């Protein structure tokens, strides 16, 4: 993984860790989880499309 991206992710995680309000922290983490899940789903879909293009 690119160190620049890793640092940005670490910075965001540290910023979230500093949130005192547990409800807000939970909402932020839930949102991040949803976004990551969506991105993974998209990536899997793209991989299937790519693999299918090789099978033609």
C-alpha positions as protocol buffer text, in pm:
chain_id: "A"
residue {
  index: 1
  type: UNK
  ca { x: 0 y: 0 z: 0 }
}
residue {
  index: 2
  type: UNK
  ca { x: 119 y: 349 z: -79 }
}
residue {
  index: 3
  type: UNK
  ca { x: 262 y: 513 z: 236 }
}
residue {
  index: 4
  type: UNK
  ca { x: 88 y: 842 z: 151 }
}
residue {
  index: 5
  type: UNK
  ca { x: -252 y: 677 z: 149 }
}
residue {
  index: 6
  type: UNK
  ca { x: -172 y: 477 z: 463 }
}
residue {
  index: 7
  type: UNK
  ca { x: -76 y: 799 z: 643 }
}
residue {
  index: 8
  type: UNK
  ca { x: -400 y: 968 z: 537 }
}
residue {
  index: 9
  type: UNK
  ca { x: -601 y: 672 z: 666 }
}
residue {
  index: 10
  type: UNK
  ca { x: -405 y: 672 z: 993 }
}
residue {
  index: 11
  type: UNK
  ca { x: -469 y: 1047 z: 1029 }
}
residue {
  index: 12
  type: UNK
  ca { x: -842 y: 997 z: 984 }
}
residue {
  index: 13
  type: UNK
  ca { x: -845 y: 710 z: 1234 }
}
residue {
  index: 14
  type: UNK
  ca { x: -659 y: 925 z: 1487 }
}
residue {
  index: 15
  type: UNK
  ca { x: -900 y: 1213 z: 1429 }
}
residue {
  index: 16
  type: UNK
  ca { x: -1197 y: 983 z: 1485 }
}
residue {
  index: 17
  type: UNK
  ca { x: -1030 y: 847 z: 1797 }
}
residue {
  index: 18
  type: UNK
  ca { x: -1028 y: 1200 z: 1938 }
}
residue {
  index: 19
  type: UNK
  ca { x: -1406 y: 1239 z: 1909 }
}
residue {
  index: 20
  type: UNK
  ca { x: -1543 y: 1252 z: 2263 }
}
residue {
  index: 21
  type: UNK
  ca { x: -1913 y: 1207 z: 2183 }
}
residue {
  index: 22
  type: UNK
  ca { x: -1965 y: 832 z: 2150 }
}
residue {
  index: 23
  type: UNK
  ca { x: -2280 y: 874 z: 1941 }
}
residue {
  index: 24
  type: UNK
  ca { x: -2095 y: 1084 z: 1685 }
}
residue {
  index: 25
  type: UNK
  ca { x: -1796 y: 848 z: 1690 }
}
residue {
  index: 26
  type: UNK
  ca { x: -2028 y: 552 z: 1631 }
}
residue {
  index: 27
  type: UNK
  ca { x: -2204 y: 732 z: 1346 }
}
residue {
  index: 28
  type: UNK
  ca { x: -1872 y: 821 z: 1181 }
}
residue {
  index: 29
  type: UNK
  ca { x: -1738 y: 467 z: 1210 }
}
residue {
  index: 30
  type: UNK
  ca { x: -2064 y: 321 z: 1080 }
}
residue {
  index: 31
  type: UNK
  ca { x: -2051 y: 557 z: 783 }
}
residue {
  index: 32
  type: UNK
  ca { x: -1690 y: 461 z: 713 }
}
residue {
  index: 33
  type: UNK
  ca { x: -1781 y: 93 z: 731 }
}
residue {
  index: 34
  type: UNK
  ca { x: -2069 y: 144 z: 487 }
}
residue {
  index: 35
  type: UNK
  ca { x: -1849 y: 336 z: 244 }
}
residue {
  index: 36
  type: UNK
  ca { x: -1571 y: 75 z: 263 }
}
residue {
  index: 37
  type: UNK
  ca { x: -1822 y: -205 z: 212 }
}
residue {
  index: 38
  type: UNK
  ca { x: -1965 y: -30 z: -93 }
}
residue {
  index: 39
  type: UNK
  ca { x: -1617 y: 24 z: -238 }
}
residue {
  index: 40
  type: UNK
  ca { x: -1530 y: -343 z: -185 }
}
residue {
  index: 41
  type: UNK
  ca { x: -1856 y: -448 z: -350 }
}
residue {
  index: 42
  type: UNK
  ca { x: -1779 y: -223 z: -649 }
}
residue {
  index: 43
  type: UNK
  ca { x: -1428 y: -363 z: -675 }
}
residue {
  index: 44
  type: UNK
  ca { x: -1554 y: -723 z: -669 }
}
residue {
  index: 45
  type: UNK
  ca { x: -1807 y: -635 z: -939 }
}
residue {
  index: 46
  type: UNK
  ca { x: -1532 y: -478 z: -1152 }
}
residue {
  index: 47
  type: UNK
  ca { x: -1315 y: -788 z: -1102 }
}
residue {
  index: 48
  type: UNK
  ca { x: -1599 y: -1013 z: -1220 }
}
residue {
  index: 49
  type: UNK
  ca { x: -1655 y: -795 z: -1526 }
}
residue {
  index: 50
  type: UNK
  ca { x: -1281 y: -798 z: -1598 }
}
residue {
  index: 51
  type: UNK
  ca { x: -1259 y: -1175 z: -1557 }
}
residue {
  index: 52
  type: UNK
  ca { x: -1561 y: -1223 z: -1781 }
}
residue {
  index: 53
  type: UNK
  ca { x: -1396 y: -1016 z: -2054 }
}
residue {
  index: 54
  type: UNK
  ca { x: -1106 y: -1264 z: -2061 }
}
residue {
  index: 55
  type: UNK
  ca { x: -1347 y: -1554 z: -2104 }
}
residue {
  index: 56
  type: UNK
  ca { x: -1495 y: -1420 z: -2428 }
}
